[in-house]
């Protein structure tokens, strides 16, 4: 087992180098063998999951990953069942779970909470999403799918569509692709939901080429990956803006016919109506494989960090 | 106005701090970042737009009986990166400091992002701002990782 990640925190995908990503993906390939049968690699180890915000895929895949690796899971998926509702600080909650577990996975709406947890805990802390910028394990899953599909991530042309301002998977993916060469990003969003300036500044500094646009159509023939995020009505100050933009950010079969051959459609899920059900049956749809890959990828991560 | 005339304009201090070579017109920002309001009774002299052989025109601030701590000198770099700080004892320069951004500000500046965990009052957290580029400069909150412009930083009272 690669020892480079042992005992480390994962707060941002940028905590991993390109070679560490390669090593992790190689182990994820191996872990696919154990995704159903399981191993006892992390026997007697305990994963604590603290989800202060709702999650389906991230939490369940982390928990399944730990169980498949022979370990055990404690934690909560609903903060109302913890003492945090009585005003207990995050720091105190972390200290307690630090003493019970071998690794902590946490999701919190407050930005920087994962880094605070990492400063307090002696065991590794894995960020399962905090604030609106970082979601490293989602990005690992996303990059792993692209690597599996194309055999490489270098030189891919990736469009990210939807609410780029508030979607942490979108900004996290921008950080993640900066570890690869020649990637070109197409950031497609309504004007009020454009990617944060500091993420774009980071892309520029990292030499990642990107285009910003409010429409996708003119790029359909160029892109290899269409990464869809959902527009959320509550994010718009004026609800009529939501109605105005919504239609332009729905994937249609007609669009797919005009797309570059072999283009894949990804989504971090859950989707609302931005990917209609009929898209599920097209050869372009990959979002279910993407979600399924969360298991071997998180198994690989846990085994490298805790193993 | 010559440097000599400037000396006449602001009288010498026996003990305290002289902040020299402040960019012309920015002395009030220097007072602000150091939390010098005049309400604590200290004698403060401010000269603005006086001539300087080094930088054309400059501002000068003299604060009697107060000796800037090194971390206060660090803060000055945010508003007066070219300033020099002289600690005066018995009318003589006892120590000369160059203003320079430190590698990080710990417990001195707070993150301007209201949704950052470091702004939660009940958490035991020391706000930490990393200086990721001293030239531009670029600051970054250790916790939420937001890039912060020096003009957006907030002092911890």
Coordinates of C-alpha atoms in Angstrom, one line a residue:
Chain A
X1 CA 0.0 0.0 0.0
X2 CA 1.2 3.5 -0.9
X3 CA 2.2 5.2 2.4
X4 CA 2.3 8.8 1.1
X5 CA -1.2 9.7 2.3
X6 CA -1.1 7.9 5.6
X7 CA -2.4 10.0 8.4
X8 CA -3.0 13.1 6.2
X9 CA -6.1 15.3 6.1
X10 CA -8.0 16.0 2.9
X11 CA -9.6 19.4 3.0
X12 CA -9.2 20.5 -0.6
X13 CA -8.4 18.4 -3.7
X14 CA -5.3 20.6 -3.9
X15 CA -3.9 18.8 -0.9
X16 CA -3.0 16.0 -3.3
X17 CA -0.3 16.2 -6.0
X18 CA -0.8 14.8 -9.5
X19 CA 1.3 11.7 -8.7
X20 CA -0.8 11.1 -5.5
X21 CA -4.0 11.4 -7.6
X22 CA -2.5 8.8 -10.0
X23 CA -1.6 6.5 -7.1
X24 CA -5.1 6.8 -5.6
X25 CA -6.8 6.1 -8.9
X26 CA -4.6 3.0 -9.3
X27 CA -5.7 1.7 -5.9
X28 CA -9.3 2.6 -6.8
X29 CA -9.0 0.2 -9.8
X30 CA -7.9 -2.5 -7.4
X31 CA -10.7 -1.7 -4.9
X32 CA -13.3 -2.4 -7.5
X33 CA -12.6 -6.1 -6.9
X34 CA -13.6 -5.7 -3.2
X35 CA -16.5 -3.3 -3.7
X36 CA -19.0 -6.2 -3.2
X37 CA -17.0 -8.9 -1.6
X38 CA -15.1 -6.8 1.0
X39 CA -11.7 -7.1 2.7
X40 CA -10.4 -6.9 6.2
X41 CA -7.8 -4.2 5.5
X42 CA -9.3 -1.7 8.0
X43 CA -10.5 -4.3 10.6
X44 CA -11.1 -2.8 14.0
X45 CA -10.8 0.7 12.6
X46 CA -13.7 3.2 13.2
X47 CA -14.9 5.9 10.8
X48 CA -16.8 8.8 12.3
X49 CA -19.2 10.5 9.9
X50 CA -20.5 13.9 10.9
X51 CA -23.0 15.3 8.4
X52 CA -24.3 18.7 9.4
X53 CA -25.8 19.0 6.0
X54 CA -27.9 16.5 4.0
X55 CA -26.0 14.0 1.9
X56 CA -27.0 10.7 0.2
X57 CA -24.2 9.6 -2.0
X58 CA -21.2 11.0 -0.2
X59 CA -22.2 9.7 3.2
X60 CA -23.5 6.3 2.1
X61 CA -20.5 5.7 -0.1
X62 CA -18.1 6.6 2.7
X63 CA -19.9 4.4 5.1
X64 CA -20.1 1.5 2.7
X65 CA -16.4 1.9 1.8
X66 CA -15.5 1.6 5.5
X67 CA -17.7 -1.4 6.0
X68 CA -16.3 -3.1 2.8
X69 CA -12.8 -2.5 4.1
X70 CA -13.7 -4.4 7.3
X71 CA -14.1 -1.3 9.5
X72 CA -16.9 0.1 11.5
X73 CA -18.9 3.4 11.3
X74 CA -20.3 5.8 14.0
X75 CA -21.8 9.2 13.5
X76 CA -24.9 11.1 12.5
X77 CA -26.6 12.2 9.3
X78 CA -28.9 14.6 11.1
X79 CA -27.4 17.1 13.4
X80 CA -30.6 17.5 15.3
X81 CA -29.8 14.1 16.9
X82 CA -26.5 15.5 18.2
X83 CA -25.8 17.8 21.1
X84 CA -24.9 20.6 18.6
X85 CA -28.6 21.6 18.9
X86 CA -27.9 22.5 22.5
X87 CA -25.1 24.8 21.5
X88 CA -22.1 22.5 21.7
X89 CA -19.3 23.8 19.7
X90 CA -18.0 22.1 16.6
X91 CA -14.6 22.0 18.3
X92 CA -16.0 20.0 21.3
X93 CA -17.8 17.6 19.0
X94 CA -14.6 17.0 17.0
X95 CA -12.5 16.4 20.2
X96 CA -14.9 13.8 21.3
X97 CA -15.1 11.9 18.0
X98 CA -11.3 12.2 17.7
X99 CA -11.0 10.1 20.8
X100 CA -13.5 7.5 19.5
X101 CA -12.4 7.0 15.9
X102 CA -9.5 6.5 13.5
X103 CA -10.7 8.9 10.8
X104 CA -13.4 11.6 10.6
X105 CA -15.5 12.5 7.6
X106 CA -17.4 15.8 7.9
X107 CA -19.8 17.9 5.9
X108 CA -20.7 21.4 7.2
X109 CA -22.3 24.5 5.6
X110 CA -19.9 26.8 7.3
X111 CA -16.8 27.6 5.3
X112 CA -13.5 26.5 6.8
X113 CA -15.1 24.1 9.3
X114 CA -13.2 21.1 7.9
X115 CA -9.9 22.9 8.4
X116 CA -10.9 23.8 11.9
X117 CA -11.7 20.2 12.5
X118 CA -8.4 19.2 11.1
X119 CA -6.5 21.6 13.4
X120 CA -8.3 20.1 16.4
X121 CA -8.4 16.4 15.6
X122 CA -5.3 14.1 15.9
X123 CA -6.9 11.6 13.5
X124 CA -7.2 12.5 9.8
X125 CA -10.2 14.6 8.7
X126 CA -11.7 14.2 5.3
X127 CA -13.8 17.0 4.0
X128 CA -17.1 15.8 2.6
X129 CA -18.0 19.4 1.6
X130 CA -17.8 22.7 3.4
X131 CA -19.1 26.0 2.3
X132 CA -19.3 26.5 -1.4
X133 CA -15.8 25.8 -2.6
X134 CA -14.4 22.5 -1.6
X135 CA -15.7 18.9 -2.1
X136 CA -12.5 17.0 -2.7
X137 CA -13.9 13.4 -2.7
X138 CA -16.5 14.4 -5.2
X139 CA -13.7 15.7 -7.4
X140 CA -11.7 12.5 -7.0
X141 CA -14.8 10.6 -8.1
X142 CA -15.3 12.9 -11.1
X143 CA -11.6 12.8 -12.2
X144 CA -11.6 9.0 -11.8
X145 CA -14.6 8.6 -14.1
X146 CA -12.9 10.9 -16.8
X147 CA -9.7 8.9 -16.5
X148 CA -11.6 5.6 -16.8
X149 CA -13.6 6.9 -19.9
X150 CA -10.8 8.5 -21.8
X151 CA -7.7 6.8 -20.4
X152 CA -6.3 10.3 -19.5
X153 CA -7.4 13.6 -18.1
X154 CA -4.7 15.8 -19.8
X155 CA -6.0 17.7 -22.9
X156 CA -9.7 17.1 -22.0
X157 CA -12.2 19.8 -22.9
X158 CA -14.7 20.0 -20.0
X159 CA -17.8 22.2 -19.9
X160 CA -19.3 22.9 -16.5
X161 CA -22.9 24.0 -16.8
X162 CA -25.3 25.6 -14.3
X163 CA -24.8 27.3 -11.0
X164 CA -21.1 27.7 -10.9
X165 CA -21.1 30.2 -8.1
X166 CA -22.7 28.2 -5.4
X167 CA -21.9 24.6 -6.4
X168 CA -18.9 23.3 -4.5
X169 CA -18.5 20.3 -6.9
X170 CA -18.0 22.9 -9.7
X171 CA -15.3 25.0 -8.0
X172 CA -13.6 21.9 -6.6
X173 CA -13.4 20.3 -10.1
X174 CA -11.7 23.5 -11.4
X175 CA -9.1 23.0 -8.7
X176 CA -8.8 19.3 -9.5
X177 CA -8.2 19.7 -13.2
X178 CA -5.3 22.1 -12.5
X179 CA -3.3 19.0 -11.7
X180 CA -3.4 18.0 -15.4
X181 CA -1.9 19.4 -18.5
X182 CA -3.7 21.1 -21.4
X183 CA -7.2 20.8 -19.9
X184 CA -9.6 23.5 -21.3
X185 CA -12.6 24.5 -19.3
X186 CA -15.9 26.0 -20.6
X187 CA -17.7 27.7 -17.7
X188 CA -21.3 28.0 -18.8
X189 CA -23.7 29.7 -16.4
X190 CA -26.3 32.5 -16.2
X191 CA -24.6 35.9 -15.5
X192 CA -25.6 36.0 -11.8
X193 CA -24.2 32.5 -11.1
X194 CA -20.7 32.8 -12.8
X195 CA -17.7 31.1 -11.3
X196 CA -16.2 33.0 -8.3
X197 CA -13.4 35.4 -9.3
X198 CA -10.9 33.8 -7.0
X199 CA -11.4 30.4 -8.6
X200 CA -10.8 32.0 -12.1
X201 CA -7.8 33.8 -10.7
X202 CA -6.5 30.4 -9.5
X203 CA -7.1 28.9 -13.0
X204 CA -5.2 31.8 -14.6
X205 CA -2.3 31.4 -12.2
X206 CA -2.2 27.7 -12.9
X207 CA -2.2 28.2 -16.7
X208 CA -5.6 26.4 -17.2
X209 CA -7.3 27.9 -20.2
X210 CA -11.0 28.7 -19.7
X211 CA -13.9 30.3 -21.5
X212 CA -16.9 31.9 -19.8
X213 CA -20.2 32.0 -21.6
X214 CA -24.0 32.1 -20.8
X215 CA -24.7 29.6 -23.6
X216 CA -23.4 26.1 -24.4
X217 CA -24.6 25.6 -27.9
X218 CA -21.5 26.9 -29.8
X219 CA -19.2 24.6 -27.9
X220 CA -21.1 21.4 -28.2
X221 CA -19.0 20.1 -31.1
X222 CA -15.8 20.7 -29.1
X223 CA -16.3 19.3 -25.6
X224 CA -15.4 15.8 -24.3
X225 CA -17.2 16.2 -21.0
X226 CA -20.5 18.0 -20.1
X227 CA -20.6 18.4 -16.3
X228 CA -24.0 19.5 -15.3
X229 CA -25.0 21.1 -12.0
X230 CA -28.5 22.2 -11.0
X231 CA -29.9 25.7 -10.9
X232 CA -31.5 26.3 -7.6
X233 CA -34.5 28.7 -7.6
X234 CA -33.6 30.0 -4.1
X235 CA -30.2 31.3 -5.4
X236 CA -31.9 33.9 -7.7
X237 CA -32.7 37.3 -6.1
X238 CA -35.5 37.6 -8.7
X239 CA -37.5 34.4 -9.2
X240 CA -38.4 35.5 -12.7
X241 CA -34.7 35.2 -13.6
X242 CA -34.9 31.5 -12.6
X243 CA -37.7 30.9 -15.0
X244 CA -35.8 32.9 -17.7
X245 CA -32.6 30.9 -17.4
X246 CA -33.9 27.4 -16.5
X247 CA -34.7 26.3 -20.0
X248 CA -31.2 27.1 -21.3
X249 CA -29.6 24.8 -18.8
X250 CA -31.6 21.6 -19.5
X251 CA -29.8 18.9 -21.4
X252 CA -31.9 17.6 -24.4
X253 CA -31.5 14.6 -26.7
X254 CA -31.3 17.1 -29.6
X255 CA -28.3 18.7 -28.0
X256 CA -26.6 15.4 -27.6
X257 CA -27.1 14.7 -31.3
X258 CA -25.1 17.8 -32.1
X259 CA -22.4 17.0 -29.5
X260 CA -18.9 15.8 -30.3
X261 CA -18.8 12.0 -30.8
X262 CA -18.1 10.3 -27.5
X263 CA -19.0 13.3 -25.3
X264 CA -20.1 12.1 -21.8
X265 CA -22.7 13.8 -19.6
X266 CA -21.8 13.9 -15.9
X267 CA -23.7 15.2 -12.8
X268 CA -22.8 15.1 -9.2
X269 CA -26.5 14.3 -8.4
X270 CA -29.1 14.8 -7.1
X271 CA -30.6 16.2 -10.3
X272 CA -33.9 18.0 -10.5
X273 CA -35.0 18.5 -14.1
X274 CA -31.7 19.7 -15.7
X275 CA -31.2 16.1 -17.0
X276 CA -34.5 14.7 -18.1
X277 CA -35.1 11.0 -17.6
X278 CA -34.8 10.2 -21.3
X279 CA -31.1 11.2 -21.2
X280 CA -30.5 8.2 -18.9
X281 CA -30.9 5.9 -21.9
X282 CA -28.5 7.7 -24.2
X283 CA -24.9 6.5 -24.7
X284 CA -23.7 9.8 -23.3
X285 CA -25.1 9.4 -19.8
X286 CA -22.4 8.6 -17.2
X287 CA -23.8 10.1 -13.9
X288 CA -24.8 6.7 -12.4
X289 CA -21.3 5.3 -13.1
X290 CA -19.9 8.5 -11.7
X291 CA -21.9 8.0 -8.4
X292 CA -21.0 4.2 -8.3
X293 CA -17.3 5.1 -8.6
X294 CA -17.6 6.9 -5.4
X295 CA -17.3 3.6 -3.6
X296 CA -14.0 2.3 -4.9
X297 CA -12.5 5.8 -4.9
X298 CA -13.4 6.3 -1.2
X299 CA -12.3 2.8 -0.4
X300 CA -8.9 3.7 -2.0
X301 CA -8.7 7.0 0.0
X302 CA -9.6 5.4 3.3
X303 CA -7.2 2.6 2.8
X304 CA -4.4 5.0 1.9
X305 CA -5.1 7.4 4.8
X306 CA -6.0 5.0 7.6
X307 CA -4.4 1.7 6.4
Chain B
X1 CA 10.1 71.9 2.2
X2 CA 13.4 70.4 3.2
X3 CA 13.9 67.5 5.6
X4 CA 15.2 70.0 8.1
X5 CA 12.1 72.1 7.9
X6 CA 10.0 68.9 8.3
X7 CA 12.0 68.3 11.5
X8 CA 11.0 71.8 12.7
X9 CA 7.3 71.2 11.8
X10 CA 7.1 68.1 14.0
X11 CA 9.1 68.4 17.1
X12 CA 11.5 65.6 18.2
X13 CA 10.2 63.1 20.7
X14 CA 12.2 61.9 23.6
X15 CA 10.7 58.4 23.8
X16 CA 8.3 56.6 21.4
X17 CA 8.0 55.7 17.7
X18 CA 8.5 57.5 14.5
X19 CA 6.9 56.1 11.4
X20 CA 8.6 57.6 8.4
X21 CA 8.3 57.4 4.6
X22 CA 4.6 56.8 4.7
X23 CA 3.1 57.3 1.2
X24 CA 1.8 60.9 1.0
X25 CA -1.8 61.2 2.2
X26 CA -1.9 57.8 3.9
X27 CA -0.9 58.7 7.5
X28 CA -4.5 58.5 8.7
X29 CA -4.8 54.9 7.5
X30 CA -1.6 54.2 9.4
X31 CA -3.2 55.6 12.6
X32 CA -6.3 53.6 11.9
X33 CA -4.6 50.3 11.4
X34 CA -2.5 50.8 14.6
X35 CA -5.7 51.7 16.5
X36 CA -4.3 55.1 17.4
X37 CA -7.3 57.3 18.0
X38 CA -5.8 59.9 20.3
X39 CA -8.3 59.0 23.0
X40 CA -5.7 57.2 25.1
X41 CA -3.9 60.5 25.8
X42 CA -0.8 59.8 23.8
X43 CA 0.9 62.7 22.1
X44 CA 0.6 62.1 18.3
X45 CA 2.1 64.3 15.6
X46 CA 1.1 63.9 12.0
X47 CA 2.8 65.6 9.1
X48 CA 1.3 65.1 5.7
X49 CA 2.6 65.8 2.2
X50 CA 6.0 66.9 3.4
X51 CA 9.0 66.6 1.0
X52 CA 11.2 63.6 1.0
X53 CA 14.6 63.1 -0.7
X54 CA 13.7 59.4 -1.1
X55 CA 10.1 59.4 -2.3
X56 CA 9.2 62.9 -3.3
X57 CA 6.5 63.6 -0.8
X58 CA 5.6 61.6 2.3
X59 CA 3.7 61.5 5.5
X60 CA 5.3 61.1 9.0
X61 CA 3.7 60.0 12.2
X62 CA 5.3 60.4 15.7
X63 CA 3.8 58.8 18.7
X64 CA 5.3 59.7 22.0
X65 CA 5.8 57.1 24.8
X66 CA 4.5 54.2 22.7
X67 CA 6.8 51.6 21.3
X68 CA 5.3 49.6 18.4
X69 CA 5.4 45.9 18.9
X70 CA 6.9 43.8 16.0
X71 CA 3.4 42.4 15.1
X72 CA 2.2 46.0 14.9
X73 CA 5.0 46.8 12.5
X74 CA 3.8 43.8 10.4
X75 CA 0.3 45.2 10.2
X76 CA 1.7 48.4 8.8
X77 CA 2.8 46.6 5.7
X78 CA -0.8 46.4 4.7
X79 CA -1.2 50.1 4.3
X80 CA 2.4 51.5 4.2
X81 CA 4.7 48.9 2.8
X82 CA 7.5 51.4 2.2
X83 CA 7.4 52.9 5.7
X84 CA 10.3 52.7 8.2
X85 CA 9.8 52.5 11.9
X86 CA 12.2 54.1 14.3
X87 CA 12.0 53.3 18.0
X88 CA 13.3 56.4 19.9
X89 CA 14.8 56.3 23.3
X90 CA 16.2 59.5 24.9
X91 CA 15.9 61.4 21.5
X92 CA 18.1 58.8 19.7
X93 CA 17.1 56.0 17.3
X94 CA 17.4 52.9 19.4
X95 CA 16.1 50.5 16.8
X96 CA 15.3 50.8 13.1
X97 CA 12.7 48.4 11.6
X98 CA 11.8 47.8 8.0
X99 CA 8.1 47.3 7.4
X100 CA 7.7 43.8 5.9
X101 CA 4.7 41.5 5.5
X102 CA 5.1 38.4 7.8
X103 CA 4.3 34.9 6.6
X104 CA 1.1 35.0 8.5
X105 CA -1.1 37.0 10.7
X106 CA -2.3 35.0 13.7
X107 CA -4.9 36.6 16.0
X108 CA -4.3 40.1 14.4
X109 CA -6.6 40.2 11.4
X110 CA -9.9 38.6 10.9
X111 CA -11.4 37.1 7.8
X112 CA -13.9 39.4 6.0
X113 CA -16.0 36.4 5.0
X114 CA -19.0 36.4 7.3
X115 CA -19.7 32.8 6.7
X116 CA -16.2 31.7 7.7
X117 CA -15.9 29.5 10.7
X118 CA -13.2 31.8 12.1
X119 CA -16.0 34.4 12.6
X120 CA -18.1 32.2 14.8
X121 CA -17.8 33.6 18.3
X122 CA -18.2 30.4 20.3
X123 CA -15.6 28.3 18.5
X124 CA -12.1 28.3 20.1
X125 CA -10.3 29.5 17.0
X126 CA -7.5 32.0 16.4
X127 CA -8.1 33.7 13.1
X128 CA -5.2 33.1 10.9
X129 CA -4.5 34.8 7.6
X130 CA -1.6 33.5 5.5
X131 CA 0.4 35.8 3.3
X132 CA 0.7 33.7 0.1
X133 CA 2.4 36.4 -2.0
X134 CA 4.3 39.3 -0.3
X135 CA 4.8 41.2 -3.5
X136 CA 1.3 41.7 -4.8
X137 CA 0.3 41.1 -1.9
X138 CA -2.2 38.2 -1.6
X139 CA -3.6 37.1 1.7
X140 CA -5.6 34.0 2.3
X141 CA -7.8 32.9 5.2
X142 CA -6.3 29.7 6.7
X143 CA -9.8 28.3 7.3
X144 CA -12.2 29.3 4.5
X145 CA -9.3 29.7 2.0
X146 CA -10.8 32.9 0.6
X147 CA -8.3 35.2 -1.1
X148 CA -8.4 38.5 0.7
X149 CA -7.4 41.9 -0.6
X150 CA -5.3 43.8 2.0
X151 CA -8.0 46.6 1.8
X152 CA -10.7 44.1 2.9
X153 CA -8.9 42.9 6.0
X154 CA -10.4 43.7 9.3
X155 CA -8.5 44.2 12.5
X156 CA -9.3 42.2 15.5
X157 CA -10.3 44.8 18.1

